[in-house]
Amino acid sequence: MTLEPGSVDIILLAWARRLGLDDGAFAAAAGVRITRADDTARAVQFVRLFGNSALVGPQWALDAAVGLSDEELAQHVTLLTITRDHGGHGLGAAALFFADDLPLRQPAEELTVSHGHPDAIELEAACPPDDVNEVGLSGLEHRFTILHAENGHRTPVACGAYAEWEGILAQMGVLVAPEWRRQGLGSLAASIAAHEALASGLTLQWRSDVSNKGSLAIARSLGFTAGGIQTSVLLG
């Protein structure tokens, strides 16, 4: 699905605020990379969205990036290189997808969906730590967990969730128990959360590590539109 033109402006506004820029920074930049020096920052961030880009971090990082193209800065190895002497590590590169409407997915059978945090916590305990850390359900306050009922016991099998960014975007996440993967439950849980967020007037954002093929596949299957990339490193 394609985004409405006004939705792109809304996304750029949210990211400008997220990065500590003026509300109209991306519109005023007219395709020229925006930079913001923050010598107290504990990370360096490069974001490219719909042909616009911004780099935020200490002044020494901005100086080191002079002469580098957006394509180079989008590579995690580039940020690691320019921050090497300052303990640069972790985070990586994430693809950014967006949607302002999505087709409604109907389950094949009646589902039980929990809004409670204990079920999401139980699901996290059943998943590999790397998956738990990437999705970050604990930081997504609106959670919708699909429960499987058997012999009177309800087991959480998948959770779609979102957090509000700047009162504008719904940052999405989905986690599925390993033994329940490849059955469409991730897409279904994500769809439930997405439509709850859309009903609240939010534009959807899906952020996925560029190497996470499963997460990327869910975003595309749901109808999200690719919008850019975020590359980040933490400083020592």
PDB file of C-alpha atoms in Angstrom:
ATOM      1  CA  MET A   1       0.000   0.000   0.000  1.00  0.00           C
ATOM      2  CA  THR A   2       1.120   3.565  -0.602  1.00  0.00           C
ATOM      3  CA  LEU A   3       1.173   6.372   1.918  1.00  0.00           C
ATOM      4  CA  GLU A   4      -0.936   9.493   1.614  1.00  0.00           C
ATOM      5  CA  PRO A   5       1.284  12.567   0.934  1.00  0.00           C
ATOM      6  CA  GLY A   6       0.258  14.113   4.243  1.00  0.00           C
ATOM      7  CA  SER A   7       1.396  10.993   6.093  1.00  0.00           C
ATOM      8  CA  VAL A   8       4.985  11.503   4.941  1.00  0.00           C
ATOM      9  CA  ASP A   9       4.928  15.015   6.430  1.00  0.00           C
ATOM     10  CA  ILE A  10       3.596  13.589   9.704  1.00  0.00           C
ATOM     11  CA  ILE A  11       6.350  10.954   9.814  1.00  0.00           C
ATOM     12  CA  LEU A  12       9.048  13.552   9.158  1.00  0.00           C
ATOM     13  CA  LEU A  13       7.601  15.765  11.902  1.00  0.00           C
ATOM     14  CA  ALA A  14       7.708  12.910  14.414  1.00  0.00           C
ATOM     15  CA  TRP A  15      11.292  12.043  13.538  1.00  0.00           C
ATOM     16  CA  ALA A  16      12.388  15.679  13.667  1.00  0.00           C
ATOM     17  CA  ARG A  17      11.096  15.857  17.234  1.00  0.00           C
ATOM     18  CA  ARG A  18      12.611  12.483  18.070  1.00  0.00           C
ATOM     19  CA  LEU A  19      16.022  13.695  16.919  1.00  0.00           C
ATOM     20  CA  GLY A  20      15.762  17.041  18.704  1.00  0.00           C
ATOM     21  CA  LEU A  21      15.355  19.051  15.483  1.00  0.00           C
ATOM     22  CA  ASP A  22      12.987  21.893  14.678  1.00  0.00           C
ATOM     23  CA  ASP A  23       9.544  20.728  13.531  1.00  0.00           C
ATOM     24  CA  GLY A  24      10.127  21.924   9.973  1.00  0.00           C
ATOM     25  CA  ALA A  25      13.749  20.842   9.737  1.00  0.00           C
ATOM     26  CA  PHE A  26      13.304  18.192   7.048  1.00  0.00           C
ATOM     27  CA  ALA A  27      11.093  20.406   4.876  1.00  0.00           C
ATOM     28  CA  ALA A  28      13.548  23.305   5.146  1.00  0.00           C
ATOM     29  CA  ALA A  29      16.557  21.115   4.358  1.00  0.00           C
ATOM     30  CA  ALA A  30      15.378  20.475   0.781  1.00  0.00           C
ATOM     31  CA  GLY A  31      17.339  17.261   0.465  1.00  0.00           C
ATOM     32  CA  VAL A  32      20.500  18.555   2.184  1.00  0.00           C
ATOM     33  CA  ARG A  33      21.677  16.445   5.122  1.00  0.00           C
ATOM     34  CA  ILE A  34      20.744  17.908   8.495  1.00  0.00           C
ATOM     35  CA  THR A  35      23.239  17.740  11.342  1.00  0.00           C
ATOM     36  CA  ARG A  36      22.767  18.455  15.032  1.00  0.00           C
ATOM     37  CA  ALA A  37      25.675  18.527  17.436  1.00  0.00           C
ATOM     38  CA  ASP A  38      25.026  17.141  20.904  1.00  0.00           C
ATOM     39  CA  ASP A  39      28.215  16.734  22.899  1.00  0.00           C
ATOM     40  CA  THR A  40      26.311  15.024  25.730  1.00  0.00           C
ATOM     41  CA  ALA A  41      24.911  12.331  23.431  1.00  0.00           C
ATOM     42  CA  ARG A  42      25.633   8.715  24.321  1.00  0.00           C
ATOM     43  CA  ALA A  43      24.966   7.577  20.752  1.00  0.00           C
ATOM     44  CA  VAL A  44      25.431   8.636  17.155  1.00  0.00           C
ATOM     45  CA  GLN A  45      22.364   8.317  14.940  1.00  0.00           C
ATOM     46  CA  PHE A  46      21.968   8.559  11.177  1.00  0.00           C
ATOM     47  CA  VAL A  47      18.445   8.520   9.747  1.00  0.00           C
ATOM     48  CA  ARG A  48      17.370   8.606   6.118  1.00  0.00           C
ATOM     49  CA  LEU A  49      13.648   9.029   5.398  1.00  0.00           C
ATOM     50  CA  PHE A  50      11.950   9.591   2.057  1.00  0.00           C
ATOM     51  CA  GLY A  51      15.064  11.168   0.545  1.00  0.00           C
ATOM     52  CA  ASN A  52      15.829  13.289   3.626  1.00  0.00           C
ATOM     53  CA  SER A  53      18.680  12.566   6.046  1.00  0.00           C
ATOM     54  CA  ALA A  54      19.926  13.653   9.444  1.00  0.00           C
ATOM     55  CA  LEU A  55      22.992  12.905  11.552  1.00  0.00           C
ATOM     56  CA  VAL A  56      22.945  13.561  15.305  1.00  0.00           C
ATOM     57  CA  GLY A  57      25.808  13.111  17.749  1.00  0.00           C
ATOM     58  CA  PRO A  58      28.839  14.822  19.290  1.00  0.00           C
ATOM     59  CA  GLN A  59      30.607  17.433  17.161  1.00  0.00           C
ATOM     60  CA  TRP A  60      33.634  15.187  16.662  1.00  0.00           C
ATOM     61  CA  ALA A  61      31.364  12.584  15.010  1.00  0.00           C
ATOM     62  CA  LEU A  62      29.824  15.192  12.709  1.00  0.00           C
ATOM     63  CA  ASP A  63      33.314  16.349  11.745  1.00  0.00           C
ATOM     64  CA  ALA A  64      34.380  12.764  11.001  1.00  0.00           C
ATOM     65  CA  ALA A  65      31.343  12.317   8.735  1.00  0.00           C
ATOM     66  CA  VAL A  66      32.130  15.309   6.511  1.00  0.00           C
ATOM     67  CA  GLY A  67      32.655  14.024   2.977  1.00  0.00           C
ATOM     68  CA  LEU A  68      30.834  10.747   3.577  1.00  0.00           C
ATOM     69  CA  SER A  69      27.719  10.052   1.519  1.00  0.00           C
ATOM     70  CA  ASP A  70      24.324   9.074   2.922  1.00  0.00           C
ATOM     71  CA  GLU A  71      24.849   5.611   1.477  1.00  0.00           C
ATOM     72  CA  GLU A  72      28.077   5.255   3.442  1.00  0.00           C
ATOM     73  CA  LEU A  73      26.554   6.539   6.692  1.00  0.00           C
ATOM     74  CA  ALA A  74      23.675   4.095   6.328  1.00  0.00           C
ATOM     75  CA  GLN A  75      26.219   1.291   6.745  1.00  0.00           C
ATOM     76  CA  HIS A  76      26.708   0.310  10.378  1.00  0.00           C
ATOM     77  CA  VAL A  77      30.399  -0.377   9.769  1.00  0.00           C
ATOM     78  CA  THR A  78      30.885   3.291   8.778  1.00  0.00           C
ATOM     79  CA  LEU A  79      29.542   4.583  12.093  1.00  0.00           C
ATOM     80  CA  LEU A  80      31.580   1.986  13.964  1.00  0.00           C
ATOM     81  CA  THR A  81      34.701   3.190  12.155  1.00  0.00           C
ATOM     82  CA  ILE A  82      34.245   6.898  12.896  1.00  0.00           C
ATOM     83  CA  THR A  83      33.387   6.195  16.554  1.00  0.00           C
ATOM     84  CA  ARG A  84      36.041   3.522  17.157  1.00  0.00           C
ATOM     85  CA  ASP A  85      38.216   5.769  19.307  1.00  0.00           C
ATOM     86  CA  HIS A  86      35.192   6.678  21.438  1.00  0.00           C
ATOM     87  CA  GLY A  87      34.008   3.149  22.196  1.00  0.00           C
ATOM     88  CA  GLY A  88      31.393   2.934  19.448  1.00  0.00           C
ATOM     89  CA  HIS A  89      29.489  -0.352  19.605  1.00  0.00           C
ATOM     90  CA  GLY A  90      26.138  -2.076  19.120  1.00  0.00           C
ATOM     91  CA  LEU A  91      22.680  -1.085  17.841  1.00  0.00           C
ATOM     92  CA  GLY A  92      23.224  -1.614  14.086  1.00  0.00           C
ATOM     93  CA  ALA A  93      21.081  -0.684  11.082  1.00  0.00           C
ATOM     94  CA  ALA A  94      17.296  -0.902  11.001  1.00  0.00           C
ATOM     95  CA  ALA A  95      14.932  -0.668   8.061  1.00  0.00           C
ATOM     96  CA  LEU A  96      11.971   1.664   8.623  1.00  0.00           C
ATOM     97  CA  PHE A  97       8.511   0.923   7.248  1.00  0.00           C
ATOM     98  CA  PHE A  98       5.295   2.930   7.571  1.00  0.00           C
ATOM     99  CA  ALA A  99       1.558   2.638   6.972  1.00  0.00           C
ATOM    100  CA  ASP A 100      -1.473   4.893   7.364  1.00  0.00           C
ATOM    101  CA  ASP A 101      -3.937   2.109   6.550  1.00  0.00           C
ATOM    102  CA  LEU A 102      -3.772  -1.675   6.329  1.00  0.00           C
ATOM    103  CA  PRO A 103      -6.099  -4.462   5.184  1.00  0.00           C
ATOM    104  CA  LEU A 104      -7.828  -6.148   8.119  1.00  0.00           C
ATOM    105  CA  ARG A 105      -6.709  -9.738   8.655  1.00  0.00           C
ATOM    106  CA  GLN A 106      -9.429 -12.101   9.795  1.00  0.00           C
ATOM    107  CA  PRO A 107      -8.420 -15.135  11.887  1.00  0.00           C
ATOM    108  CA  ALA A 108      -9.473 -18.577  10.692  1.00  0.00           C
ATOM    109  CA  GLU A 109     -11.038 -19.277  14.093  1.00  0.00           C
ATOM    110  CA  GLU A 110     -12.126 -17.365  17.171  1.00  0.00           C
ATOM    111  CA  LEU A 111      -9.200 -15.980  19.158  1.00  0.00           C
ATOM    112  CA  THR A 112      -8.650 -15.042  22.764  1.00  0.00           C
ATOM    113  CA  VAL A 113      -6.617 -11.843  22.990  1.00  0.00           C
ATOM    114  CA  SER A 114      -5.224 -10.549  26.267  1.00  0.00           C
ATOM    115  CA  HIS A 115      -4.368  -6.908  26.976  1.00  0.00           C
ATOM    116  CA  GLY A 116      -2.601  -7.798  30.224  1.00  0.00           C
ATOM    117  CA  HIS A 117       1.107  -7.390  30.787  1.00  0.00           C
ATOM    118  CA  PRO A 118       1.615 -10.750  32.611  1.00  0.00           C
ATOM    119  CA  ASP A 119       0.803 -12.692  29.432  1.00  0.00           C
ATOM    120  CA  ALA A 120       3.323 -10.667  27.418  1.00  0.00           C
ATOM    121  CA  ILE A 121       5.948 -11.241  30.120  1.00  0.00           C
ATOM    122  CA  GLU A 122       5.259 -14.989  30.061  1.00  0.00           C
ATOM    123  CA  LEU A 123       5.661 -14.981  26.272  1.00  0.00           C
ATOM    124  CA  GLU A 124       9.021 -13.213  26.563  1.00  0.00           C
ATOM    125  CA  ALA A 125      10.220 -15.912  28.964  1.00  0.00           C
ATOM    126  CA  ALA A 126       9.546 -18.517  26.261  1.00  0.00           C
ATOM    127  CA  CYS A 127      11.546 -16.702  23.555  1.00  0.00           C
ATOM    128  CA  PRO A 128      15.298 -16.360  22.837  1.00  0.00           C
ATOM    129  CA  PRO A 129      16.883 -13.325  24.554  1.00  0.00           C
ATOM    130  CA  ASP A 130      18.028 -11.798  21.230  1.00  0.00           C
ATOM    131  CA  ASP A 131      14.437 -11.772  19.954  1.00  0.00           C
ATOM    132  CA  VAL A 132      13.159 -10.351  23.244  1.00  0.00           C
ATOM    133  CA  ASN A 133      15.735  -7.558  23.198  1.00  0.00           C
ATOM    134  CA  GLU A 134      15.083  -6.590  19.580  1.00  0.00           C
ATOM    135  CA  VAL A 135      11.301  -6.424  19.943  1.00  0.00           C
ATOM    136  CA  GLY A 136      11.351  -4.791  23.383  1.00  0.00           C
ATOM    137  CA  LEU A 137       7.785  -5.581  24.445  1.00  0.00           C
ATOM    138  CA  SER A 138       8.480  -4.065  27.863  1.00  0.00           C
ATOM    139  CA  GLY A 139       8.834  -0.680  26.172  1.00  0.00           C
ATOM    140  CA  LEU A 140       5.657  -1.016  24.081  1.00  0.00           C
ATOM    141  CA  GLU A 141       2.853  -0.111  26.452  1.00  0.00           C
ATOM    142  CA  HIS A 142      -0.080  -1.268  24.291  1.00  0.00           C
ATOM    143  CA  ARG A 143       0.098  -5.085  24.039  1.00  0.00           C
ATOM    144  CA  PHE A 144      -2.256  -7.578  22.423  1.00  0.00           C
ATOM    145  CA  THR A 145      -1.338 -11.188  23.196  1.00  0.00           C
ATOM    146  CA  ILE A 146      -2.927 -14.136  21.410  1.00  0.00           C
ATOM    147  CA  LEU A 147      -3.626 -17.014  23.797  1.00  0.00           C
ATOM    148  CA  HIS A 148      -3.895 -20.702  22.948  1.00  0.00           C
ATOM    149  CA  ALA A 149      -6.349 -22.546  25.181  1.00  0.00           C
ATOM    150  CA  GLU A 150      -5.881 -26.262  25.828  1.00  0.00           C
ATOM    151  CA  ASN A 151      -7.068 -28.418  28.739  1.00  0.00           C
ATOM    152  CA  GLY A 152      -8.159 -25.349  30.632  1.00  0.00           C
ATOM    153  CA  HIS A 153      -4.739 -23.694  30.393  1.00  0.00           C
ATOM    154  CA  ARG A 154      -4.120 -20.553  28.356  1.00  0.00           C
ATOM    155  CA  THR A 155      -0.663 -20.191  26.801  1.00  0.00           C
ATOM    156  CA  PRO A 156       0.546 -16.917  25.209  1.00  0.00           C
ATOM    157  CA  VAL A 157       1.748 -17.697  21.690  1.00  0.00           C
ATOM    158  CA  ALA A 158       2.153 -14.314  19.975  1.00  0.00           C
ATOM    159  CA  CYS A 159       1.990 -10.648  20.876  1.00  0.00           C
ATOM    160  CA  GLY A 160       1.570  -7.539  18.742  1.00  0.00           C
ATOM    161  CA  ALA A 161       2.298  -4.262  20.496  1.00  0.00           C
ATOM    162  CA  TYR A 162       2.974  -0.593  19.967  1.00  0.00           C
ATOM    163  CA  ALA A 163       4.253   2.497  21.744  1.00  0.00           C
ATOM    164  CA  GLU A 164       3.350   6.085  20.911  1.00  0.00           C
ATOM    165  CA  TRP A 165       6.134   8.261  19.536  1.00  0.00           C
ATOM    166  CA  GLU A 166       5.583  12.004  19.934  1.00  0.00           C
ATOM    167  CA  GLY A 167       1.829  11.382  19.975  1.00  0.00           C
ATOM    168  CA  ILE A 168       2.081  10.779  16.209  1.00  0.00           C
ATOM    169  CA  LEU A 169       3.602   7.392  15.384  1.00  0.00           C
ATOM    170  CA  ALA A 170       2.835   3.918  16.672  1.00  0.00           C
ATOM    171  CA  GLN A 171       6.160   2.101  16.949  1.00  0.00           C
ATOM    172  CA  MET A 172       5.213  -1.533  16.293  1.00  0.00           C
ATOM    173  CA  GLY A 173       6.663  -4.785  17.549  1.00  0.00           C
ATOM    174  CA  VAL A 174       5.703  -8.445  17.385  1.00  0.00           C
ATOM    175  CA  LEU A 175       6.987 -11.514  19.230  1.00  0.00           C
ATOM    176  CA  VAL A 176       6.037 -15.141  18.590  1.00  0.00           C
ATOM    177  CA  ALA A 177       6.898 -18.185  20.694  1.00  0.00           C
ATOM    178  CA  PRO A 178       9.423 -20.347  18.767  1.00  0.00           C
ATOM    179  CA  GLU A 179       7.192 -23.425  18.517  1.00  0.00           C
ATOM    180  CA  TRP A 180       4.335 -21.333  17.096  1.00  0.00           C
ATOM    181  CA  ARG A 181       6.244 -19.601  14.319  1.00  0.00           C
ATOM    182  CA  ARG A 182       5.578 -19.971  10.577  1.00  0.00           C
ATOM    183  CA  GLN A 183       1.838 -20.292  11.194  1.00  0.00           C
ATOM    184  CA  GLY A 184       0.853 -16.691  10.454  1.00  0.00           C
ATOM    185  CA  LEU A 185       0.432 -15.773  14.119  1.00  0.00           C
ATOM    186  CA  GLY A 186       3.020 -12.990  13.953  1.00  0.00           C
ATOM    187  CA  SER A 187       1.193 -11.286  11.095  1.00  0.00           C
ATOM    188  CA  LEU A 188      -2.126 -11.743  12.859  1.00  0.00           C
ATOM    189  CA  ALA A 189      -0.889 -10.321  16.172  1.00  0.00           C
ATOM    190  CA  ALA A 190       0.730  -7.404  14.366  1.00  0.00           C
ATOM    191  CA  SER A 191      -2.490  -6.716  12.457  1.00  0.00           C
ATOM    192  CA  ILE A 192      -4.503  -6.615  15.696  1.00  0.00           C
ATOM    193  CA  ALA A 193      -2.116  -4.105  17.263  1.00  0.00           C
ATOM    194  CA  ALA A 194      -1.869  -2.075  14.068  1.00  0.00           C
ATOM    195  CA  HIS A 195      -5.629  -1.587  13.771  1.00  0.00           C
ATOM    196  CA  GLU A 196      -5.856  -0.590  17.411  1.00  0.00           C
ATOM    197  CA  ALA A 197      -3.204   2.046  16.761  1.00  0.00           C
ATOM    198  CA  LEU A 198      -4.889   3.257  13.571  1.00  0.00           C
ATOM    199  CA  ALA A 199      -8.173   3.577  15.473  1.00  0.00           C
ATOM    200  CA  SER A 200      -6.321   5.862  17.902  1.00  0.00           C
ATOM    201  CA  GLY A 201      -5.332   8.152  15.026  1.00  0.00           C
ATOM    202  CA  LEU A 202      -1.676   7.107  14.844  1.00  0.00           C
ATOM    203  CA  THR A 203       0.486   6.444  11.803  1.00  0.00           C
ATOM    204  CA  LEU A 204       2.213   3.068  11.934  1.00  0.00           C
ATOM    205  CA  GLN A 205       5.973   2.548  12.070  1.00  0.00           C
ATOM    206  CA  TRP A 206       7.739  -0.802  11.763  1.00  0.00           C
ATOM    207  CA  ARG A 207      11.425  -0.871  12.660  1.00  0.00           C
ATOM    208  CA  SER A 208      13.413  -4.018  11.915  1.00  0.00           C
ATOM    209  CA  ASP A 209      17.070  -4.957  11.930  1.00  0.00           C
ATOM    210  CA  VAL A 210      18.122  -5.217   8.297  1.00  0.00           C
ATOM    211  CA  SER A 211      19.219  -8.823   8.864  1.00  0.00           C
ATOM    212  CA  ASN A 212      15.955  -9.969  10.472  1.00  0.00           C
ATOM    213  CA  LYS A 213      14.311 -11.653   7.502  1.00  0.00           C
ATOM    214  CA  GLY A 214      11.257 -12.778   9.470  1.00  0.00           C
ATOM    215  CA  SER A 215      10.434  -9.289  10.735  1.00  0.00           C
ATOM    216  CA  LEU A 216      11.026  -7.746   7.307  1.00  0.00           C
ATOM    217  CA  ALA A 217       8.731 -10.340   5.735  1.00  0.00           C
ATOM    218  CA  ILE A 218       5.915  -9.566   8.206  1.00  0.00           C
ATOM    219  CA  ALA A 219       6.151  -5.830   7.488  1.00  0.00           C
ATOM    220  CA  ARG A 220       5.920  -6.398   3.750  1.00  0.00           C
ATOM    221  CA  SER A 221       3.150  -8.986   4.001  1.00  0.00           C
ATOM    222  CA  LEU A 222       1.012  -6.641   6.086  1.00  0.00           C
ATOM    223  CA  GLY A 223       1.324  -3.871   3.498  1.00  0.00           C
ATOM    224  CA  PHE A 224       3.841  -1.510   5.105  1.00  0.00           C
ATOM    225  CA  THR A 225       5.755   0.866   2.802  1.00  0.00           C
ATOM    226  CA  ALA A 226       9.533   1.112   3.000  1.00  0.00           C
ATOM    227  CA  GLY A 227      10.514   4.597   4.121  1.00  0.00           C
ATOM    228  CA  GLY A 228      14.190   4.574   5.017  1.00  0.00           C
ATOM    229  CA  ILE A 229      16.853   3.392   7.426  1.00  0.00           C
ATOM    230  CA  GLN A 230      18.182   4.224  10.887  1.00  0.00           C
ATOM    231  CA  THR A 231      21.804   3.431  11.732  1.00  0.00           C
ATOM    232  CA  SER A 232      23.068   3.910  15.268  1.00  0.00           C
ATOM    233  CA  VAL A 233      26.004   3.210  17.543  1.00  0.00           C
ATOM    234  CA  LEU A 234      26.329   3.564  21.283  1.00  0.00           C
ATOM    235  CA  LEU A 235      29.331   5.400  22.674  1.00  0.00           C
ATOM    236  CA  GLY A 236      31.520   3.936  25.383  1.00  0.00           C
TER     237      GLY A 236
END
